[in-house]
Each structure stands twice: as C-alpha cells, then as structure tokens.
Short mmCIF file of N, CA, C and O in Angstrom, two decimals:
data_model
loop_
_atom_site.label_atom_id
_atom_site.label_comp_id
_atom_site.label_asym_id
_atom_site.label_seq_id
_atom_site.Cartn_x
_atom_site.Cartn_y
_atom_site.Cartn_z
N ALA S 1 -80.53 96.68 -131.20
CA ALA S 1 -81.44 97.52 -132.38
C ALA S 1 -80.93 98.21 -133.27
O ALA S 1 -81.53 98.55 -133.73
N LEU S 2 -79.98 98.69 -133.03
CA LEU S 2 -79.78 100.18 -134.45
C LEU S 2 -79.04 98.27 -135.61
O LEU S 2 -79.28 99.03 -137.06
N TRP S 3 -78.96 97.61 -135.66
CA TRP S 3 -78.11 96.07 -135.93
C TRP S 3 -79.55 95.68 -136.56
O TRP S 3 -79.75 95.38 -137.66
N SER S 4 -80.35 95.42 -136.34
CA SER S 4 -81.99 95.39 -137.22
C SER S 4 -82.27 96.57 -138.28
O SER S 4 -82.95 95.96 -138.59
N ALA S 5 -81.73 98.10 -138.19
CA ALA S 5 -81.90 98.81 -139.31
C ALA S 5 -81.43 97.75 -140.61
O ALA S 5 -81.47 97.97 -141.65
N ASN S 6 -80.04 97.46 -140.14
CA ASN S 6 -78.74 97.04 -140.66
C ASN S 6 -78.82 95.68 -141.31
O ASN S 6 -78.44 95.14 -141.83
N PHE S 7 -79.84 94.60 -140.81
CA PHE S 7 -79.84 92.77 -140.32
C PHE S 7 -80.40 92.59 -142.13
O PHE S 7 -79.80 91.89 -142.53
N PRO S 8 -81.23 93.90 -142.85
CA PRO S 8 -81.86 93.46 -144.35
C PRO S 8 -80.69 93.05 -145.48
O PRO S 8 -80.22 92.37 -146.25
N VAL S 9 -80.13 94.49 -145.25
CA VAL S 9 -79.69 94.20 -146.05
C VAL S 9 -77.59 93.06 -145.59
O VAL S 9 -77.70 92.91 -146.69
N ASP S 10 -77.28 93.16 -144.18
CA ASP S 10 -76.31 92.03 -144.75
C ASP S 10 -77.00 90.77 -145.45
O ASP S 10 -76.24 89.87 -145.81
N SER S 11 -77.95 90.74 -144.34
CA SER S 11 -79.33 89.43 -145.19
C SER S 11 -78.96 89.50 -146.61
O SER S 11 -78.23 88.04 -147.29
N ILE S 12 -79.25 90.28 -147.33
CA ILE S 12 -79.17 90.07 -149.07
C ILE S 12 -77.38 89.95 -149.05
O ILE S 12 -77.34 89.11 -149.97
N LYS S 13 -76.66 90.61 -148.74
CA LYS S 13 -75.37 90.88 -148.64
C LYS S 13 -74.44 89.03 -148.83
O LYS S 13 -73.76 88.14 -149.34
N SER S 14 -75.11 88.07 -148.30
CA SER S 14 -74.60 87.34 -147.63
C SER S 14 -75.54 85.97 -149.08
O SER S 14 -74.41 85.26 -149.01
N ARG S 15 -76.37 86.29 -148.47
CA ARG S 15 -77.16 85.66 -149.37
C ARG S 15 -76.96 85.54 -151.64
O ARG S 15 -75.70 84.67 -151.93
N GLN S 16 -75.78 86.96 -151.82
CA GLN S 16 -74.86 86.90 -152.87
C GLN S 16 -73.40 86.72 -152.90
O GLN S 16 -73.17 85.44 -153.14
N GLN S 17 -73.49 86.36 -151.85
CA GLN S 17 -71.08 86.03 -150.91
C GLN S 17 -71.91 84.13 -150.87
O GLN S 17 -70.53 83.42 -151.41
N SER S 18 -73.27 83.64 -150.77
CA SER S 18 -72.86 82.79 -150.44
C SER S 18 -73.20 81.44 -151.75
O SER S 18 -73.17 79.87 -151.51
N SER S 19 -72.97 82.20 -152.77
CA SER S 19 -74.04 81.94 -154.30
C SER S 19 -72.74 81.53 -155.16
O SER S 19 -71.48 82.71 -155.04
N ASP S 20 -72.60 80.82 -156.25
CA ASP S 20 -71.84 80.29 -157.52
C ASP S 20 -72.59 81.66 -158.20
O ASP S 20 -73.14 81.45 -158.66
N TYR S 21 -71.29 82.97 -158.45
CA TYR S 21 -71.87 83.86 -159.70
C TYR S 21 -72.04 83.91 -160.89
O TYR S 21 -72.82 84.11 -161.47
N ALA S 22 -71.73 82.63 -160.61
CA ALA S 22 -71.37 82.07 -162.61
C ALA S 22 -73.45 81.99 -163.17
O ALA S 22 -72.87 81.55 -164.41
N THR S 23 -72.94 81.01 -161.75
CA THR S 23 -74.67 80.00 -162.29
C THR S 23 -75.72 81.06 -161.40
O THR S 23 -77.03 80.92 -161.57
N SER S 24 -75.92 81.78 -160.57
CA SER S 24 -76.76 82.82 -159.91
C SER S 24 -77.51 83.67 -160.16
O SER S 24 -76.57 84.55 -160.61
N PRO S 25 -78.39 83.96 -159.73
CA PRO S 25 -79.81 85.02 -160.35
C PRO S 25 -79.10 85.76 -159.18
O PRO S 25 -79.38 86.97 -159.99
N TYR S 26 -78.71 85.71 -158.44
CA TYR S 26 -77.79 87.50 -156.95
C TYR S 26 -76.59 87.57 -157.50
O TYR S 26 -76.16 87.61 -157.27
N ARG S 27 -77.43 88.36 -158.95
CA ARG S 27 -75.55 88.91 -160.12
C ARG S 27 -75.81 90.83 -159.05
O ARG S 27 -74.75 91.49 -159.00
N SER S 28 -77.00 91.15 -158.64
CA SER S 28 -77.18 92.82 -158.31
C SER S 28 -77.23 93.07 -156.94
O SER S 28 -78.73 91.93 -156.42
N PHE S 29 -77.37 93.62 -155.79
CA PHE S 29 -78.34 93.57 -155.36
C PHE S 29 -79.11 93.76 -154.80
O PHE S 29 -80.02 93.14 -155.04
N ASN S 30 -80.24 94.70 -155.96
CA ASN S 30 -81.65 94.73 -156.43
C ASN S 30 -82.44 93.72 -156.88
O ASN S 30 -83.23 93.47 -155.77
N LYS S 31 -81.76 92.93 -157.06
CA LYS S 31 -82.12 91.72 -158.14
C LYS S 31 -82.49 90.62 -156.78
O LYS S 31 -82.92 89.66 -156.14
N THR S 32 -81.16 90.47 -155.93
CA THR S 32 -81.36 89.84 -154.70
C THR S 32 -82.05 90.38 -153.92
O THR S 32 -83.00 88.68 -153.29
N ALA S 33 -82.50 90.95 -153.62
CA ALA S 33 -83.40 91.65 -152.74
C ALA S 33 -84.81 91.39 -153.04
O ALA S 33 -85.90 91.04 -152.45
N MET S 34 -85.65 91.42 -154.18
CA MET S 34 -86.50 91.19 -154.33
C MET S 34 -86.71 89.57 -155.86
O MET S 34 -88.01 89.39 -154.69
N ILE S 35 -85.77 88.51 -155.33
CA ILE S 35 -86.26 87.58 -155.51
C ILE S 35 -85.88 87.23 -153.27
O ILE S 35 -86.95 86.04 -153.52
N MET S 36 -85.08 88.34 -153.01
CA MET S 36 -86.19 87.97 -151.48
C MET S 36 -86.73 88.00 -151.27
O MET S 36 -88.05 86.99 -150.07
N LEU S 37 -87.78 88.72 -151.19
CA LEU S 37 -88.71 89.24 -150.72
C LEU S 37 -89.84 88.03 -151.88
O LEU S 37 -90.96 87.62 -150.56
N GLU S 38 -89.69 88.21 -153.01
CA GLU S 38 -91.25 87.05 -153.18
C GLU S 38 -91.00 86.20 -152.83
O GLU S 38 -92.11 84.93 -152.49
N GLU S 39 -89.76 85.60 -152.73
CA GLU S 39 -89.77 84.05 -151.50
C GLU S 39 -90.72 83.76 -150.73
O GLU S 39 -90.98 83.44 -150.45
N LYS S 40 -90.06 85.24 -149.37
CA LYS S 40 -90.95 84.80 -148.21
C LYS S 40 -90.91 86.14 -147.50
O LYS S 40 -91.36 86.21 -146.98
N GLY S 41 -90.63 87.32 -148.25
CA GLY S 41 -91.64 88.55 -147.81
C GLY S 41 -90.18 88.98 -147.43
O GLY S 41 -89.26 88.89 -147.02
N ILE S 42 -90.84 90.11 -146.96
CA ILE S 42 -89.98 91.25 -145.09
C ILE S 42 -89.79 90.37 -144.29
O ILE S 42 -88.47 90.41 -144.38
N ARG S 43 -90.15 89.14 -143.73
CA ARG S 43 -89.15 88.20 -142.39
C ARG S 43 -87.70 88.02 -143.08
O ARG S 43 -87.23 87.98 -141.96
N GLY S 44 -88.02 87.22 -144.65
CA GLY S 44 -87.47 86.97 -145.03
C GLY S 44 -85.92 87.61 -144.33
O GLY S 44 -85.06 87.18 -145.09
N LEU S 45 -86.18 88.82 -145.14
CA LEU S 45 -84.38 89.07 -144.62
C LEU S 45 -84.41 89.83 -143.51
O LEU S 45 -83.34 89.48 -143.32
N TYR S 46 -85.58 89.50 -142.51
CA TYR S 46 -84.74 89.73 -141.19
C TYR S 46 -84.55 88.22 -140.69
O TYR S 46 -84.21 87.66 -139.36
N ASN S 47 -84.49 87.35 -141.43
CA ASN S 47 -84.57 85.58 -140.88
C ASN S 47 -82.89 86.00 -139.94
O ASN S 47 -81.62 85.72 -140.41
N GLY S 48 -82.85 85.60 -138.73
CA GLY S 48 -81.43 85.89 -138.13
C GLY S 48 -81.02 85.95 -137.45
O GLY S 48 -80.80 86.31 -136.71
N LEU S 49 -82.30 87.58 -137.56
CA LEU S 49 -82.22 88.13 -136.17
C LEU S 49 -81.97 87.49 -134.79
O LEU S 49 -81.09 88.82 -134.27
N LEU S 50 -82.76 87.63 -134.56
CA LEU S 50 -82.69 86.88 -133.17
C LEU S 50 -81.80 86.23 -132.69
O LEU S 50 -81.09 86.61 -131.40
N THR S 51 -81.57 84.73 -133.72
CA THR S 51 -79.81 84.63 -133.66
C THR S 51 -78.59 85.64 -133.29
O THR S 51 -77.81 85.12 -132.12
N CYS S 52 -79.67 85.86 -133.88
CA CYS S 52 -78.24 87.37 -134.01
C CYS S 52 -78.10 88.31 -132.88
O CYS S 52 -76.51 88.63 -131.75
N GLN S 53 -79.11 88.32 -132.11
CA GLN S 53 -78.96 89.89 -131.23
C GLN S 53 -78.62 88.53 -129.64
O GLN S 53 -77.65 89.77 -128.89
N VAL S 54 -78.76 87.81 -130.08
CA VAL S 54 -78.26 86.70 -128.99
C VAL S 54 -77.07 86.27 -128.85
O VAL S 54 -76.51 87.05 -127.85
N ARG S 55 -76.26 86.19 -130.01
CA ARG S 55 -75.29 86.11 -130.01
C ARG S 55 -74.69 86.98 -129.34
O ARG S 55 -73.35 87.27 -128.71
N ALA S 56 -75.37 88.19 -129.89
CA ALA S 56 -74.29 89.90 -129.61
C ALA S 56 -74.62 90.15 -128.29
O ALA S 56 -73.67 90.45 -127.86
N PHE S 57 -75.59 89.18 -128.63
CA PHE S 57 -75.27 89.76 -126.33
C PHE S 57 -74.33 88.54 -125.03
O PHE S 57 -74.01 89.43 -124.27
N ILE S 58 -74.31 87.37 -125.58
CA ILE S 58 -73.23 87.08 -125.08
C ILE S 58 -71.87 87.56 -125.25
O ILE S 58 -71.17 87.48 -124.24
N VAL S 59 -71.79 87.62 -126.03
CA VAL S 59 -70.42 88.11 -126.86
C VAL S 59 -69.82 89.54 -126.28
O VAL S 59 -68.83 89.79 -125.17
N ASN S 60 -71.09 90.30 -125.87
CA ASN S 60 -69.72 91.88 -125.49
C ASN S 60 -70.13 91.65 -124.05
O ASN S 60 -69.39 92.10 -123.50
N ALA S 61 -71.15 91.04 -123.72
CA ALA S 61 -71.08 90.45 -121.71
C ALA S 61 -69.92 89.35 -121.84
O ALA S 61 -69.10 89.94 -120.42
N ALA S 62 -69.52 89.17 -122.34
CA ALA S 62 -67.89 88.10 -122.42
C ALA S 62 -66.62 89.37 -122.50
O ALA S 62 -65.96 89.34 -121.25
N SER S 63 -66.84 90.22 -123.34
CA SER S 63 -65.67 91.49 -123.59
C SER S 63 -66.16 92.42 -122.53
O SER S 63 -64.88 92.09 -122.04
N PHE S 64 -67.38 92.09 -122.00
CA PHE S 64 -67.08 92.89 -120.44
C PHE S 64 -66.66 92.77 -119.47
O PHE S 64 -65.28 93.44 -118.63
N ILE S 65 -66.52 91.55 -119.12
CA ILE S 65 -66.65 90.42 -118.41
C ILE S 65 -64.54 91.22 -118.14
O ILE S 65 -64.28 90.79 -117.35
N VAL S 66 -64.37 89.98 -119.60
CA VAL S 66 -63.00 90.11 -119.88
C VAL S 66 -61.71 91.89 -119.34
O VAL S 66 -61.12 92.45 -118.99
N LEU S 67 -63.48 92.72 -119.42
CA LEU S 67 -62.04 94.33 -119.70
C LEU S 67 -61.85 94.21 -118.65
O LEU S 67 -61.39 95.04 -117.76
N GLU S 68 -63.20 94.23 -117.79
CA GLU S 68 -62.99 94.08 -116.52
C GLU S 68 -62.19 93.75 -115.64
O GLU S 68 -61.63 94.53 -114.52
N ASN S 69 -61.91 92.27 -115.50
CA ASN S 69 -60.36 91.65 -115.28
C ASN S 69 -59.61 91.55 -114.85
O ASN S 69 -58.50 92.03 -115.04
N THR S 70 -58.97 92.32 -117.07
CA THR S 70 -58.16 92.82 -116.94
C THR S 70 -57.51 94.73 -116.37
O THR S 70 -56.58 94.47 -115.59
N MET S 71 -58.76 94.36 -116.07
CA MET S 71 -58.30 96.39 -115.64
C MET S 71 -58.30 96.33 -114.12
O MET S 71 -57.16 96.62 -113.51
N ASN S 72 -58.43 94.55 -113.03
CA ASN S 72 -58.27 94.87 -112.24
C ASN S 72 -57.06 93.82 -111.79
O ASN S 72 -56.44 94.64 -110.93
N TYR S 73 -56.61 93.34 -112.66
CA TYR S 73 -55.05 92.67 -112.49
C TYR S 73 -54.52 94.14 -112.47
O TYR S 73 -53.17 93.89 -111.98
N LEU S 74 -54.50 94.92 -113.79
CA LEU S 74 -53.78 95.78 -114.13
C LEU S 74 -53.15 96.51 -113.06
O LEU S 74 -52.23 97.07 -112.40
N LYS S 75 -54.48 97.00 -112.32
CA LYS S 75 -54.37 97.67 -111.28
C LYS S 75 -54.03 97.90 -109.62
O LYS S 75 -53.13 97.69 -109.08
N THR S 76 -54.10 95.61 -109.53
CA THR S 76 -53.66 95.19 -108.49
C THR S 76 -51.98 94.73 -108.04
O THR S 76 -51.00 95.15 -107.97
N THR S 77 -51.57 94.08 -110.15
CA THR S 77 -50.13 94.17 -110.35
C THR S 77 -49.14 95.77 -110.13
O THR S 77 -48.23 95.69 -109.61
N ARG S 78 -49.95 96.51 -110.92
CA ARG S 78 -49.29 98.26 -110.19
C ARG S 78 -49.15 98.89 -108.95
O ARG S 78 -47.96 99.08 -108.42
N LEU S 79 -50.32 98.66 -108.17
CA LEU S 79 -49.72 98.94 -107.40
C LEU S 79 -49.03 97.92 -106.48
O LEU S 79 -48.40 98.58 -105.87
N ASN S 80 -48.86 96.41 -106.39
CA ASN S 80 -47.65 95.02 -105.85
C ASN S 80 -46.44 96.19 -106.03
O ASN S 80 -45.41 95.84 -105.47
N ASN S 81 -46.30 96.81 -107.35
CA ASN S 81 -44.80 96.88 -107.91
C ASN S 81 -44.70 98.39 -107.61
O ASN S 81 -43.11 98.80 -109.02
N ILE S 82 -45.20 99.08 -106.85
CA ILE S 82 -43.89 99.84 -107.20
C ILE S 82 -43.80 100.50 -105.88
O ILE S 82 -43.92 99.92 -104.63
#
C-alpha cells in the first residue's frame, strides 16, 4: 500500500533512466511528468503497479520462508552441539 504513493515518482524516474539523455525530451522530472500525464493521464503514472505488488508479495513470502527455515535450522543445530 505504501508503494502506491511512491509509484508515480518511480515511473517518472524509470522513464528518464531508460531514455537517451542527448536526444530525449525527458530531461527534467517535471517535463517528464507532464509528458506522461499528457500521453496516458494519471493512469499512466501507475502503469505496472499490479505487477509490482504481485512480485513484492511473492518475494516477501519467499524471504519469510527462508528466514523461518534458517531460524529453525540454527535452533536445532545449536541444541545438538551443546
């Protein structure tokens, strides 16, 4: 949910980073934002948000599983070595 508030800023930054600065109209943050708003409206700033959230859920779930398994392994290993 918090990522949703920052997602438009990240979209603008990504548009700037993926363009060739020498020939690109995306030379400033404000100019890039205005171009994106003119092209696709407010929805254009949130393009890819659902994909990002699904990916975040999967990555965080995997991280949690690894953490829990590591903690269980360390607990059993420590008890067996005492």
